[in-house]
Amino acid sequence: MEATESGVSVQCVNNVAFMTCINRTGVDITVSQIHDEAWAETETAGGPPRNKPTIAALDNAMICVWNEKKSGALQWKVRDALDIPPLDRWMSALRVPLTNYISTLTIPGTHDTTAISDFPFVGCQTMTVQSQLMSGIRYFDIRAGFKGDKLVAYHGGYAIHGSGGFLSNVEIAHVFTEFANFLEDEIHRKEFLIVQIKQDQGANDPQEAERFGQAINSLIEKSKDLWLTGADVPTLEKARGKIQLIRRFPWNGELGIDVFQAWNENDNSDFFSIPKEDFSINIQDHWNLGWDFQCRPHKYALVKAQMDRANKDPVSKNIYINFASAVAPNLLVQSKDIAIGHRASPFDEVNFYEGVNPRLRAFFNNDAKPGHYGIILMDYPEEPGELLLAMIKTIFLELRTQD
């Protein structure tokens, strides 16, 4: 921390100390916080001040107030007081018992994780797997199948192209390597991932289905120390640095948490449950909205109802999987239109249909209560900006209210 001229004011909130002062030039007011037992890099709040700035805490925010030097006008800056680490390592700052189940967290995820495409009704993402990892995504929905001898990413019957263009495809082995490299990085050793794997090509052919399962199992065996392939919900302690498998393909024997046969494809009820021995998996996956002219608000209503169920469930081991993704193909409404919204028509500058993602951001910024909201799988989660931050901030708000 640099030497200061005057005006030091300190306030504590959520077990974090914040300080404001006038820097030694007497020009700017700077704000800093204690992080990992050291003062973090300062940031400028404003200035020059007439008198000593004051810092105060209100509703998990720090407010720095001062008078402008010349006019005496009241000035202020508001700063989030939650001690949230960079999103690529948000799990490392969790302050909860490691005996808690992973199902007690709100976990951001992506639907059709690898589906980067401009082809109609295929594309669901623009962020690469690496970008998703660094943005705080921790649940990955992998759809795959064989193209020749290679196991590659699919969305439906469409093989997803790789970075090499139309002559390349996204190989699942490469995706698994990205997961492994991320978790083996020293700063990510306390993170965990949940990976759901589904066969999207050749699933109706018994021989192809068997071949698919053998190929996935072989890939997992190559880095078996990283994978959790048991059928039970792990604790945070067991999950750290690991990948929990959710299996949506047939397999004789135990290989991850099995949801294959009991998954109701495009279930049009509010949700469905898959009972296990001492927990349940509760899924909202109504993705084809057909002729629904109110598809965006109706889809958000399904998502919100599932979040509410997760938040109110007293059984901490129960898993809630909640797809915020959908299409309305009969209306030519694609996944991006559902996710982020779109104009009523290309020529309409006034009317805009709000998507699911902006509604989610508004909920997590303004209305979320303490408690978890399950696993939320999104298309284009980087839009609108700070959606992922809003979700993750809620986790830390919940944890601080329990301190």
mmCIF file of C-alpha atoms in Angstrom:
data_model
loop_
_atom_site.group_PDB
_atom_site.id
_atom_site.type_symbol
_atom_site.label_atom_id
_atom_site.label_comp_id
_atom_site.label_asym_id
_atom_site.label_seq_id
_atom_site.Cartn_x
_atom_site.Cartn_y
_atom_site.Cartn_z
ATOM 1 C CA MET A 1 0.000 0.000 0.000
ATOM 2 C CA GLU A 2 1.419 3.402 -0.955
ATOM 3 C CA ALA A 3 2.082 6.158 1.588
ATOM 4 C CA THR A 4 -0.886 8.444 2.117
ATOM 5 C CA GLU A 5 -1.098 12.167 2.801
ATOM 6 C CA SER A 6 -4.228 12.156 4.951
ATOM 7 C CA GLY A 7 -7.803 11.102 5.383
ATOM 8 C CA VAL A 8 -7.639 7.408 6.148
ATOM 9 C CA SER A 9 -11.031 5.790 6.770
ATOM 10 C CA VAL A 10 -11.537 2.030 7.308
ATOM 11 C CA GLN A 11 -14.688 -0.068 7.367
ATOM 12 C CA CYS A 12 -15.274 -3.815 7.682
ATOM 13 C CA VAL A 13 -18.066 -5.834 6.068
ATOM 14 C CA ASN A 14 -18.458 -9.547 5.330
ATOM 15 C CA ASN A 15 -15.151 -10.230 7.111
ATOM 16 C CA VAL A 16 -13.337 -8.034 4.575
ATOM 17 C CA ALA A 17 -11.616 -4.746 5.471
ATOM 18 C CA PHE A 18 -11.917 -1.764 3.104
ATOM 19 C CA MET A 19 -9.910 1.442 3.285
ATOM 20 C CA THR A 20 -10.185 4.810 1.608
ATOM 21 C CA CYS A 21 -7.662 7.636 1.779
ATOM 22 C CA ILE A 22 -6.320 10.694 -0.029
ATOM 23 C CA ASN A 23 -3.194 9.685 -1.902
ATOM 24 C CA ARG A 24 0.108 11.426 -1.235
ATOM 25 C CA THR A 25 -0.367 13.838 -4.135
ATOM 26 C CA GLY A 26 -3.526 15.136 -2.448
ATOM 27 C CA VAL A 27 -5.361 14.796 -5.750
ATOM 28 C CA ASP A 28 -7.209 11.491 -5.809
ATOM 29 C CA ILE A 29 -9.157 9.388 -3.364
ATOM 30 C CA THR A 30 -8.154 5.738 -3.516
ATOM 31 C CA VAL A 31 -9.964 2.645 -2.257
ATOM 32 C CA SER A 32 -8.393 -0.705 -1.419
ATOM 33 C CA GLN A 33 -9.393 -3.919 0.283
ATOM 34 C CA ILE A 34 -7.592 -6.595 2.262
ATOM 35 C CA HIS A 35 -7.293 -9.767 0.186
ATOM 36 C CA ASP A 36 -5.293 -12.853 1.229
ATOM 37 C CA GLU A 37 -3.904 -10.924 4.221
ATOM 38 C CA ALA A 38 -2.495 -8.109 2.080
ATOM 39 C CA TRP A 39 -3.867 -4.840 0.753
ATOM 40 C CA ALA A 40 -4.926 -5.323 -2.835
ATOM 41 C CA GLU A 41 -4.057 -2.897 -5.611
ATOM 42 C CA THR A 42 -5.797 0.420 -5.105
ATOM 43 C CA GLU A 43 -8.435 1.866 -7.384
ATOM 44 C CA THR A 44 -9.283 5.520 -7.847
ATOM 45 C CA ALA A 45 -12.650 6.633 -6.485
ATOM 46 C CA GLY A 46 -12.408 10.263 -7.596
ATOM 47 C CA GLY A 47 -11.115 13.641 -6.484
ATOM 48 C CA PRO A 48 -9.653 16.049 -5.726
ATOM 49 C CA PRO A 49 -11.433 16.204 -2.333
ATOM 50 C CA ARG A 50 -12.039 19.180 -0.028
ATOM 51 C CA ASN A 51 -11.898 17.077 3.124
ATOM 52 C CA LYS A 52 -11.403 13.582 4.468
ATOM 53 C CA PRO A 53 -13.400 10.914 2.574
ATOM 54 C CA THR A 54 -15.617 8.569 4.556
ATOM 55 C CA ILE A 55 -16.317 4.952 3.771
ATOM 56 C CA ALA A 56 -19.434 3.123 4.969
ATOM 57 C CA ALA A 57 -21.119 -0.242 4.450
ATOM 58 C CA LEU A 58 -24.694 -0.677 3.250
ATOM 59 C CA ASP A 59 -26.384 -3.817 1.884
ATOM 60 C CA ASN A 60 -23.146 -5.602 0.958
ATOM 61 C CA ALA A 61 -21.761 -2.516 -0.759
ATOM 62 C CA MET A 62 -19.053 -0.068 0.252
ATOM 63 C CA ILE A 63 -19.864 3.612 -0.296
ATOM 64 C CA CYS A 64 -17.078 6.191 -0.382
ATOM 65 C CA VAL A 65 -18.361 9.769 0.147
ATOM 66 C CA TRP A 66 -16.491 13.095 -0.060
ATOM 67 C CA ASN A 67 -16.902 16.769 -0.982
ATOM 68 C CA GLU A 68 -15.494 17.988 -4.272
ATOM 69 C CA LYS A 69 -12.654 20.438 -3.607
ATOM 70 C CA LYS A 70 -13.803 23.512 -5.534
ATOM 71 C CA SER A 71 -17.607 23.428 -5.339
ATOM 72 C CA GLY A 72 -18.056 21.389 -2.193
ATOM 73 C CA ALA A 73 -20.585 19.218 -4.075
ATOM 74 C CA LEU A 74 -21.210 15.805 -2.546
ATOM 75 C CA GLN A 75 -19.524 13.013 -4.498
ATOM 76 C CA TRP A 76 -19.656 9.260 -3.963
ATOM 77 C CA LYS A 77 -18.629 5.918 -5.398
ATOM 78 C CA VAL A 78 -20.306 2.573 -4.696
ATOM 79 C CA ARG A 79 -18.283 -0.634 -4.774
ATOM 80 C CA ASP A 80 -19.357 -4.240 -4.291
ATOM 81 C CA ALA A 81 -18.220 -5.465 -0.875
ATOM 82 C CA LEU A 82 -18.405 -9.170 -1.660
ATOM 83 C CA ASP A 83 -14.915 -10.620 -1.795
ATOM 84 C CA ILE A 84 -15.353 -12.424 -5.106
ATOM 85 C CA PRO A 85 -12.236 -13.857 -6.740
ATOM 86 C CA PRO A 86 -11.715 -13.923 -10.514
ATOM 87 C CA LEU A 87 -14.459 -16.012 -12.124
ATOM 88 C CA ASP A 88 -12.010 -18.639 -13.363
ATOM 89 C CA ARG A 89 -11.380 -19.660 -9.720
ATOM 90 C CA TRP A 90 -14.559 -18.702 -7.893
ATOM 91 C CA MET A 91 -14.873 -22.074 -6.186
ATOM 92 C CA SER A 92 -11.525 -21.567 -4.461
ATOM 93 C CA ALA A 93 -13.087 -18.864 -2.266
ATOM 94 C CA LEU A 94 -16.056 -20.912 -1.057
ATOM 95 C CA ARG A 95 -16.362 -20.644 2.725
ATOM 96 C CA VAL A 96 -18.620 -23.590 3.442
ATOM 97 C CA PRO A 97 -17.985 -26.972 5.043
ATOM 98 C CA LEU A 98 -16.318 -29.326 2.585
ATOM 99 C CA THR A 99 -18.752 -31.976 3.767
ATOM 100 C CA ASN A 100 -21.529 -30.149 1.883
ATOM 101 C CA TYR A 101 -22.755 -31.828 -1.291
ATOM 102 C CA ILE A 102 -22.032 -30.204 -4.646
ATOM 103 C CA SER A 103 -25.800 -29.981 -5.112
ATOM 104 C CA THR A 104 -25.925 -27.226 -2.470
ATOM 105 C CA LEU A 105 -24.411 -24.687 -4.886
ATOM 106 C CA THR A 106 -25.853 -22.643 -7.720
ATOM 107 C CA ILE A 107 -23.802 -23.846 -10.691
ATOM 108 C CA PRO A 108 -23.728 -22.028 -14.061
ATOM 109 C CA GLY A 109 -23.575 -24.286 -17.099
ATOM 110 C CA THR A 110 -23.918 -24.344 -20.861
ATOM 111 C CA HIS A 111 -26.369 -26.284 -22.999
ATOM 112 C CA ASP A 112 -24.715 -27.955 -26.016
ATOM 113 C CA THR A 113 -21.375 -26.683 -24.771
ATOM 114 C CA THR A 114 -19.426 -27.156 -28.024
ATOM 115 C CA ALA A 115 -22.121 -26.024 -30.489
ATOM 116 C CA ILE A 116 -20.395 -23.002 -32.041
ATOM 117 C CA SER A 117 -21.987 -22.711 -35.471
ATOM 118 C CA ASP A 118 -23.706 -20.291 -37.844
ATOM 119 C CA PHE A 119 -25.858 -23.106 -39.235
ATOM 120 C CA PRO A 120 -29.581 -22.492 -38.462
ATOM 121 C CA PHE A 121 -30.824 -24.184 -35.280
ATOM 122 C CA VAL A 122 -27.361 -25.666 -34.583
ATOM 123 C CA GLY A 123 -25.406 -22.876 -32.908
ATOM 124 C CA CYS A 124 -25.882 -22.437 -29.146
ATOM 125 C CA GLN A 125 -22.595 -20.860 -28.056
ATOM 126 C CA THR A 126 -19.930 -18.426 -29.156
ATOM 127 C CA MET A 127 -17.487 -19.052 -26.299
ATOM 128 C CA THR A 128 -14.998 -21.887 -26.640
ATOM 129 C CA VAL A 129 -14.713 -24.502 -23.894
ATOM 130 C CA GLN A 130 -11.606 -22.719 -22.608
ATOM 131 C CA SER A 131 -13.432 -19.377 -22.498
ATOM 132 C CA GLN A 132 -16.350 -20.961 -20.683
ATOM 133 C CA LEU A 133 -14.019 -22.438 -18.069
ATOM 134 C CA MET A 134 -12.373 -19.073 -17.511
ATOM 135 C CA SER A 135 -15.777 -17.348 -17.290
ATOM 136 C CA GLY A 136 -16.929 -19.498 -14.368
ATOM 137 C CA ILE A 137 -18.988 -22.148 -16.192
ATOM 138 C CA ARG A 138 -18.806 -25.421 -14.258
ATOM 139 C CA TYR A 139 -21.443 -27.667 -15.876
ATOM 140 C CA PHE A 140 -20.830 -28.841 -19.431
ATOM 141 C CA ASP A 141 -23.375 -30.513 -21.706
ATOM 142 C CA ILE A 142 -21.380 -32.588 -24.216
ATOM 143 C CA ARG A 143 -23.232 -34.067 -27.218
ATOM 144 C CA ALA A 144 -21.201 -36.413 -29.405
ATOM 145 C CA GLY A 145 -21.096 -39.184 -31.976
ATOM 146 C CA PHE A 146 -18.786 -40.879 -34.425
ATOM 147 C CA LYS A 147 -17.705 -39.375 -37.708
ATOM 148 C CA GLY A 148 -15.697 -42.135 -39.292
ATOM 149 C CA ASP A 149 -13.335 -43.356 -36.595
ATOM 150 C CA LYS A 150 -13.321 -40.119 -34.621
ATOM 151 C CA LEU A 151 -15.546 -39.275 -31.696
ATOM 152 C CA VAL A 152 -16.594 -35.679 -32.321
ATOM 153 C CA ALA A 153 -19.064 -33.104 -31.046
ATOM 154 C CA TYR A 154 -22.566 -33.149 -32.529
ATOM 155 C CA HIS A 155 -25.733 -31.150 -32.162
ATOM 156 C CA GLY A 156 -28.482 -33.435 -33.330
ATOM 157 C CA GLY A 157 -27.247 -34.881 -36.600
ATOM 158 C CA TYR A 158 -24.844 -32.034 -37.330
ATOM 159 C CA ALA A 159 -21.127 -32.500 -36.608
ATOM 160 C CA ILE A 160 -19.689 -29.332 -35.052
ATOM 161 C CA HIS A 161 -16.808 -27.832 -37.007
ATOM 162 C CA GLY A 162 -13.532 -27.128 -35.274
ATOM 163 C CA SER A 163 -11.212 -24.141 -35.447
ATOM 164 C CA GLY A 164 -9.898 -25.412 -38.779
ATOM 165 C CA GLY A 165 -13.190 -24.690 -40.534
ATOM 166 C CA PHE A 166 -15.433 -27.047 -42.529
ATOM 167 C CA LEU A 167 -12.694 -29.642 -42.929
ATOM 168 C CA SER A 168 -12.267 -30.060 -39.172
ATOM 169 C CA ASN A 169 -14.427 -31.138 -36.251
ATOM 170 C CA VAL A 170 -14.363 -30.694 -32.480
ATOM 171 C CA GLU A 171 -12.885 -33.930 -31.154
ATOM 172 C CA ILE A 172 -14.107 -35.077 -27.745
ATOM 173 C CA ALA A 173 -10.599 -36.179 -26.788
ATOM 174 C CA HIS A 174 -9.476 -32.573 -27.203
ATOM 175 C CA VAL A 175 -12.385 -31.305 -25.071
ATOM 176 C CA PHE A 176 -11.444 -33.744 -22.302
ATOM 177 C CA THR A 177 -7.840 -32.531 -22.514
ATOM 178 C CA GLU A 178 -9.044 -28.937 -22.034
ATOM 179 C CA PHE A 179 -10.918 -30.003 -18.909
ATOM 180 C CA ALA A 180 -7.831 -31.803 -17.578
ATOM 181 C CA ASN A 181 -5.446 -28.935 -18.325
ATOM 182 C CA PHE A 182 -7.718 -26.490 -16.544
ATOM 183 C CA LEU A 183 -8.014 -28.565 -13.372
ATOM 184 C CA GLU A 184 -4.315 -29.440 -13.305
ATOM 185 C CA ASP A 185 -3.350 -25.768 -13.276
ATOM 186 C CA GLU A 186 -2.232 -24.878 -9.751
ATOM 187 C CA ILE A 187 -4.696 -21.991 -9.391
ATOM 188 C CA HIS A 188 -7.652 -24.200 -10.384
ATOM 189 C CA ARG A 189 -7.012 -27.178 -8.114
ATOM 190 C CA LYS A 190 -9.997 -26.280 -5.915
ATOM 191 C CA GLU A 191 -12.462 -26.044 -8.806
ATOM 192 C CA PHE A 192 -14.644 -28.950 -9.913
ATOM 193 C CA LEU A 193 -16.570 -29.657 -13.089
ATOM 194 C CA ILE A 194 -19.723 -31.604 -13.876
ATOM 195 C CA VAL A 195 -19.808 -33.083 -17.374
ATOM 196 C CA GLN A 196 -23.000 -34.496 -18.861
ATOM 197 C CA ILE A 197 -22.417 -36.709 -21.905
ATOM 198 C CA LYS A 198 -25.083 -37.691 -24.438
ATOM 199 C CA GLN A 199 -24.874 -39.569 -27.725
ATOM 200 C CA ASP A 200 -26.427 -37.320 -30.373
ATOM 201 C CA GLN A 201 -25.456 -39.345 -33.442
ATOM 202 C CA GLY A 202 -26.119 -43.069 -33.915
ATOM 203 C CA ALA A 203 -27.870 -43.541 -30.576
ATOM 204 C CA ASN A 204 -30.623 -45.688 -32.151
ATOM 205 C CA ASP A 205 -28.113 -48.230 -33.465
ATOM 206 C CA PRO A 206 -27.257 -50.716 -30.654
ATOM 207 C CA GLN A 207 -23.801 -51.374 -32.073
ATOM 208 C CA GLU A 208 -23.051 -47.661 -32.366
ATOM 209 C CA ALA A 209 -24.358 -47.092 -28.850
ATOM 210 C CA GLU A 210 -22.050 -49.787 -27.480
ATOM 211 C CA ARG A 211 -19.139 -48.385 -29.461
ATOM 212 C CA PHE A 212 -19.900 -44.916 -28.111
ATOM 213 C CA GLY A 213 -19.902 -46.074 -24.494
ATOM 214 C CA GLN A 214 -16.632 -47.948 -24.938
ATOM 215 C CA ALA A 215 -14.997 -44.894 -26.512
ATOM 216 C CA ILE A 216 -16.113 -42.551 -23.710
ATOM 217 C CA ASN A 217 -14.992 -45.033 -21.061
ATOM 218 C CA SER A 218 -11.613 -45.370 -22.785
ATOM 219 C CA LEU A 219 -11.119 -41.597 -22.777
ATOM 220 C CA ILE A 220 -12.029 -41.385 -19.100
ATOM 221 C CA GLU A 221 -9.610 -44.220 -18.258
ATOM 222 C CA LYS A 222 -6.748 -42.225 -19.761
ATOM 223 C CA SER A 223 -7.179 -39.617 -17.022
ATOM 224 C CA LYS A 224 -9.143 -41.672 -14.513
ATOM 225 C CA ASP A 225 -7.670 -39.873 -11.507
ATOM 226 C CA LEU A 226 -9.569 -36.760 -12.598
ATOM 227 C CA TRP A 227 -12.976 -38.368 -13.091
ATOM 228 C CA LEU A 228 -15.596 -39.212 -10.497
ATOM 229 C CA THR A 229 -17.530 -42.125 -11.981
ATOM 230 C CA GLY A 230 -19.500 -43.189 -8.920
ATOM 231 C CA ALA A 231 -23.303 -43.075 -8.855
ATOM 232 C CA ASP A 232 -23.566 -40.928 -5.719
ATOM 233 C CA VAL A 233 -23.541 -37.144 -5.254
ATOM 234 C CA PRO A 234 -20.035 -36.175 -4.098
ATOM 235 C CA THR A 235 -19.152 -33.733 -1.364
ATOM 236 C CA LEU A 236 -17.177 -30.576 -2.115
ATOM 237 C CA GLU A 237 -14.117 -32.174 -0.563
ATOM 238 C CA LYS A 238 -14.332 -35.207 -2.849
ATOM 239 C CA ALA A 239 -15.174 -33.135 -5.929
ATOM 240 C CA ARG A 240 -12.352 -30.576 -5.723
ATOM 241 C CA GLY A 241 -10.034 -30.915 -8.688
ATOM 242 C CA LYS A 242 -12.300 -33.564 -10.235
ATOM 243 C CA ILE A 243 -14.922 -34.070 -12.950
ATOM 244 C CA GLN A 244 -18.259 -35.631 -11.987
ATOM 245 C CA LEU A 245 -19.823 -37.596 -14.845
ATOM 246 C CA ILE A 246 -23.561 -37.386 -15.598
ATOM 247 C CA ARG A 247 -24.299 -40.184 -18.083
ATOM 248 C CA ARG A 248 -26.936 -39.961 -20.833
ATOM 249 C CA PHE A 249 -25.864 -43.047 -22.764
ATOM 250 C CA PRO A 250 -26.244 -46.793 -22.085
ATOM 251 C CA TRP A 251 -23.609 -48.678 -20.122
ATOM 252 C CA ASN A 252 -23.569 -52.033 -18.388
ATOM 253 C CA GLY A 253 -22.313 -51.274 -14.913
ATOM 254 C CA GLU A 254 -21.546 -48.188 -12.874
ATOM 255 C CA LEU A 255 -20.221 -45.231 -14.827
ATOM 256 C CA GLY A 256 -21.211 -41.906 -13.354
ATOM 257 C CA ILE A 257 -24.667 -40.772 -12.293
ATOM 258 C CA ASP A 258 -27.019 -42.516 -14.711
ATOM 259 C CA VAL A 259 -29.906 -40.504 -16.163
ATOM 260 C CA PHE A 260 -30.069 -42.269 -19.541
ATOM 261 C CA GLN A 261 -33.262 -44.318 -19.603
ATOM 262 C CA ALA A 262 -35.289 -42.097 -17.288
ATOM 263 C CA TRP A 263 -34.640 -38.833 -19.187
ATOM 264 C CA ASN A 264 -37.883 -37.556 -20.736
ATOM 265 C CA GLU A 265 -36.825 -35.945 -24.003
ATOM 266 C CA ASN A 266 -38.468 -32.525 -24.514
ATOM 267 C CA ASP A 267 -40.694 -33.107 -21.517
ATOM 268 C CA ASN A 268 -43.476 -30.500 -21.672
ATOM 269 C CA SER A 269 -44.412 -30.666 -18.009
ATOM 270 C CA ASP A 270 -42.918 -28.246 -15.516
ATOM 271 C CA PHE A 271 -40.219 -30.791 -14.636
ATOM 272 C CA PHE A 272 -39.642 -34.504 -14.091
ATOM 273 C CA SER A 273 -37.777 -36.420 -11.402
ATOM 274 C CA ILE A 274 -35.423 -39.391 -11.547
ATOM 275 C CA PRO A 275 -35.415 -41.113 -8.145
ATOM 276 C CA LYS A 276 -32.187 -42.578 -6.799
ATOM 277 C CA GLU A 277 -31.474 -44.453 -3.575
ATOM 278 C CA ASP A 278 -31.265 -41.439 -1.256
ATOM 279 C CA PHE A 279 -31.606 -38.463 -3.589
ATOM 280 C CA SER A 280 -33.437 -37.400 -6.727
ATOM 281 C CA ILE A 281 -32.450 -35.683 -9.962
ATOM 282 C CA ASN A 282 -35.021 -33.079 -10.965
ATOM 283 C CA ILE A 283 -34.897 -31.862 -14.555
ATOM 284 C CA GLN A 284 -36.554 -29.069 -16.533
ATOM 285 C CA ASP A 285 -35.769 -29.601 -20.241
ATOM 286 C CA HIS A 286 -38.699 -28.356 -22.319
ATOM 287 C CA TRP A 287 -36.679 -27.182 -25.318
ATOM 288 C CA ASN A 288 -39.057 -27.334 -28.317
ATOM 289 C CA LEU A 289 -41.640 -24.598 -27.871
ATOM 290 C CA GLY A 290 -43.306 -25.233 -31.232
ATOM 291 C CA TRP A 291 -45.955 -22.616 -32.043
ATOM 292 C CA ASP A 292 -45.754 -20.809 -28.700
ATOM 293 C CA PHE A 293 -45.922 -17.106 -29.584
ATOM 294 C CA GLN A 294 -45.052 -16.290 -25.956
ATOM 295 C CA CYS A 295 -42.098 -18.660 -26.008
ATOM 296 C CA ARG A 296 -39.600 -16.370 -24.249
ATOM 297 C CA PRO A 297 -41.677 -15.469 -21.148
ATOM 298 C CA HIS A 298 -43.089 -18.997 -21.008
ATOM 299 C CA LYS A 299 -39.620 -20.530 -21.086
ATOM 300 C CA TYR A 300 -38.385 -18.170 -18.382
ATOM 301 C CA ALA A 301 -41.405 -19.105 -16.244
ATOM 302 C CA LEU A 302 -40.347 -22.760 -16.454
ATOM 303 C CA VAL A 303 -36.752 -21.846 -15.541
ATOM 304 C CA LYS A 304 -37.844 -19.652 -12.635
ATOM 305 C CA ALA A 305 -40.195 -22.322 -11.256
ATOM 306 C CA GLN A 306 -37.356 -24.867 -11.280
ATOM 307 C CA MET A 307 -35.024 -22.414 -9.521
ATOM 308 C CA ASP A 308 -37.690 -21.880 -6.866
ATOM 309 C CA ARG A 309 -38.034 -25.637 -6.351
ATOM 310 C CA ALA A 310 -34.282 -25.956 -5.873
ATOM 311 C CA ASN A 311 -34.202 -23.019 -3.459
ATOM 312 C CA LYS A 312 -36.992 -24.414 -1.286
ATOM 313 C CA ASP A 313 -35.972 -28.099 -1.259
ATOM 314 C CA PRO A 314 -34.831 -29.067 2.260
ATOM 315 C CA VAL A 315 -32.990 -32.164 0.960
ATOM 316 C CA SER A 316 -29.506 -30.863 0.214
ATOM 317 C CA LYS A 317 -28.486 -33.925 -1.795
ATOM 318 C CA ASN A 318 -31.178 -33.533 -4.465
ATOM 319 C CA ILE A 319 -29.874 -32.330 -7.833
ATOM 320 C CA TYR A 320 -31.744 -29.747 -9.930
ATOM 321 C CA ILE A 321 -30.858 -29.488 -13.634
ATOM 322 C CA ASN A 322 -32.499 -26.516 -15.313
ATOM 323 C CA PHE A 323 -32.232 -25.792 -19.040
ATOM 324 C CA ALA A 324 -32.675 -22.097 -19.867
ATOM 325 C CA SER A 325 -32.272 -23.004 -23.552
ATOM 326 C CA ALA A 326 -35.002 -23.590 -26.114
ATOM 327 C CA VAL A 327 -36.115 -23.051 -29.704
ATOM 328 C CA ALA A 328 -39.481 -22.455 -31.375
ATOM 329 C CA PRO A 329 -38.782 -23.945 -34.826
ATOM 330 C CA ASN A 330 -42.328 -23.524 -36.132
ATOM 331 C CA LEU A 331 -41.918 -19.772 -35.629
ATOM 332 C CA LEU A 332 -38.295 -19.753 -36.868
ATOM 333 C CA VAL A 333 -37.228 -18.614 -33.386
ATOM 334 C CA GLN A 334 -33.696 -19.887 -32.778
ATOM 335 C CA SER A 335 -31.790 -20.527 -29.565
ATOM 336 C CA LYS A 336 -30.115 -17.112 -29.578
ATOM 337 C CA ASP A 337 -33.506 -15.414 -29.920
ATOM 338 C CA ILE A 338 -34.774 -17.275 -26.865
ATOM 339 C CA ALA A 339 -31.569 -16.640 -24.905
ATOM 340 C CA ILE A 340 -30.888 -12.947 -25.440
ATOM 341 C CA GLY A 341 -34.023 -11.702 -27.210
ATOM 342 C CA HIS A 342 -34.534 -10.054 -30.585
ATOM 343 C CA ARG A 343 -36.434 -7.355 -32.434
ATOM 344 C CA ALA A 344 -40.033 -7.997 -33.367
ATOM 345 C CA SER A 345 -38.862 -7.715 -36.980
ATOM 346 C CA PRO A 346 -35.643 -6.632 -38.718
ATOM 347 C CA PHE A 347 -37.347 -3.341 -39.528
ATOM 348 C CA ASP A 348 -38.810 -2.670 -36.086
ATOM 349 C CA GLU A 349 -36.606 -0.283 -34.082
ATOM 350 C CA VAL A 350 -39.012 -0.059 -31.120
ATOM 351 C CA ASN A 351 -40.409 -3.449 -30.128
ATOM 352 C CA PHE A 352 -37.965 -5.930 -28.624
ATOM 353 C CA TYR A 353 -38.701 -9.391 -27.277
ATOM 354 C CA GLU A 354 -36.686 -9.854 -24.081
ATOM 355 C CA GLY A 355 -34.865 -13.179 -23.822
ATOM 356 C CA VAL A 356 -34.345 -15.570 -20.924
ATOM 357 C CA ASN A 357 -30.789 -14.454 -20.117
ATOM 358 C CA PRO A 358 -31.633 -10.785 -19.362
ATOM 359 C CA ARG A 359 -34.445 -11.983 -17.112
ATOM 360 C CA LEU A 360 -32.006 -14.278 -15.295
ATOM 361 C CA ARG A 361 -29.543 -11.443 -14.794
ATOM 362 C CA ALA A 362 -32.277 -9.196 -13.404
ATOM 363 C CA PHE A 363 -33.376 -11.944 -11.017
ATOM 364 C CA PHE A 364 -29.887 -12.638 -9.670
ATOM 365 C CA ASN A 365 -29.081 -8.936 -9.367
ATOM 366 C CA ASN A 366 -32.322 -7.896 -7.697
ATOM 367 C CA ASP A 367 -34.471 -10.726 -6.362
ATOM 368 C CA ALA A 368 -32.359 -13.761 -5.477
ATOM 369 C CA LYS A 369 -32.629 -14.927 -1.868
ATOM 370 C CA PRO A 370 -30.099 -16.902 0.176
ATOM 371 C CA GLY A 371 -29.911 -20.544 -0.829
ATOM 372 C CA HIS A 372 -28.973 -22.401 -3.981
ATOM 373 C CA TYR A 373 -30.798 -22.392 -7.315
ATOM 374 C CA GLY A 374 -29.487 -25.591 -8.860
ATOM 375 C CA ILE A 375 -27.624 -26.120 -12.117
ATOM 376 C CA ILE A 376 -28.647 -23.629 -14.797
ATOM 377 C CA LEU A 377 -27.662 -24.453 -18.386
ATOM 378 C CA MET A 378 -27.681 -21.497 -20.765
ATOM 379 C CA ASP A 379 -27.122 -20.645 -24.396
ATOM 380 C CA TYR A 380 -24.858 -17.624 -24.986
ATOM 381 C CA PRO A 381 -24.309 -16.961 -21.240
ATOM 382 C CA GLU A 382 -21.946 -14.074 -22.002
ATOM 383 C CA GLU A 383 -24.986 -12.074 -23.140
ATOM 384 C CA PRO A 384 -26.061 -9.862 -21.520
ATOM 385 C CA GLY A 385 -22.821 -8.798 -19.873
ATOM 386 C CA GLU A 386 -22.225 -9.764 -16.233
ATOM 387 C CA LEU A 387 -24.910 -12.473 -16.191
ATOM 388 C CA LEU A 388 -22.393 -15.030 -14.908
ATOM 389 C CA LEU A 389 -21.029 -12.531 -12.395
ATOM 390 C CA ALA A 390 -24.559 -11.894 -11.111
ATOM 391 C CA MET A 391 -25.135 -15.624 -10.591
ATOM 392 C CA ILE A 392 -21.823 -16.199 -8.838
ATOM 393 C CA LYS A 393 -22.171 -13.076 -6.676
ATOM 394 C CA THR A 394 -25.403 -14.542 -5.346
ATOM 395 C CA ILE A 395 -23.525 -17.635 -4.193
ATOM 396 C CA PHE A 396 -21.139 -15.505 -2.153
ATOM 397 C CA LEU A 397 -23.933 -13.338 -0.786
ATOM 398 C CA GLU A 398 -25.611 -16.522 0.419
ATOM 399 C CA LEU A 399 -22.395 -17.780 2.009
ATOM 400 C CA ARG A 400 -21.726 -14.477 3.789
ATOM 401 C CA THR A 401 -25.235 -14.399 5.249
ATOM 402 C CA GLN A 402 -24.464 -17.788 6.789
ATOM 403 C CA ASP A 403 -21.075 -16.778 8.282
#
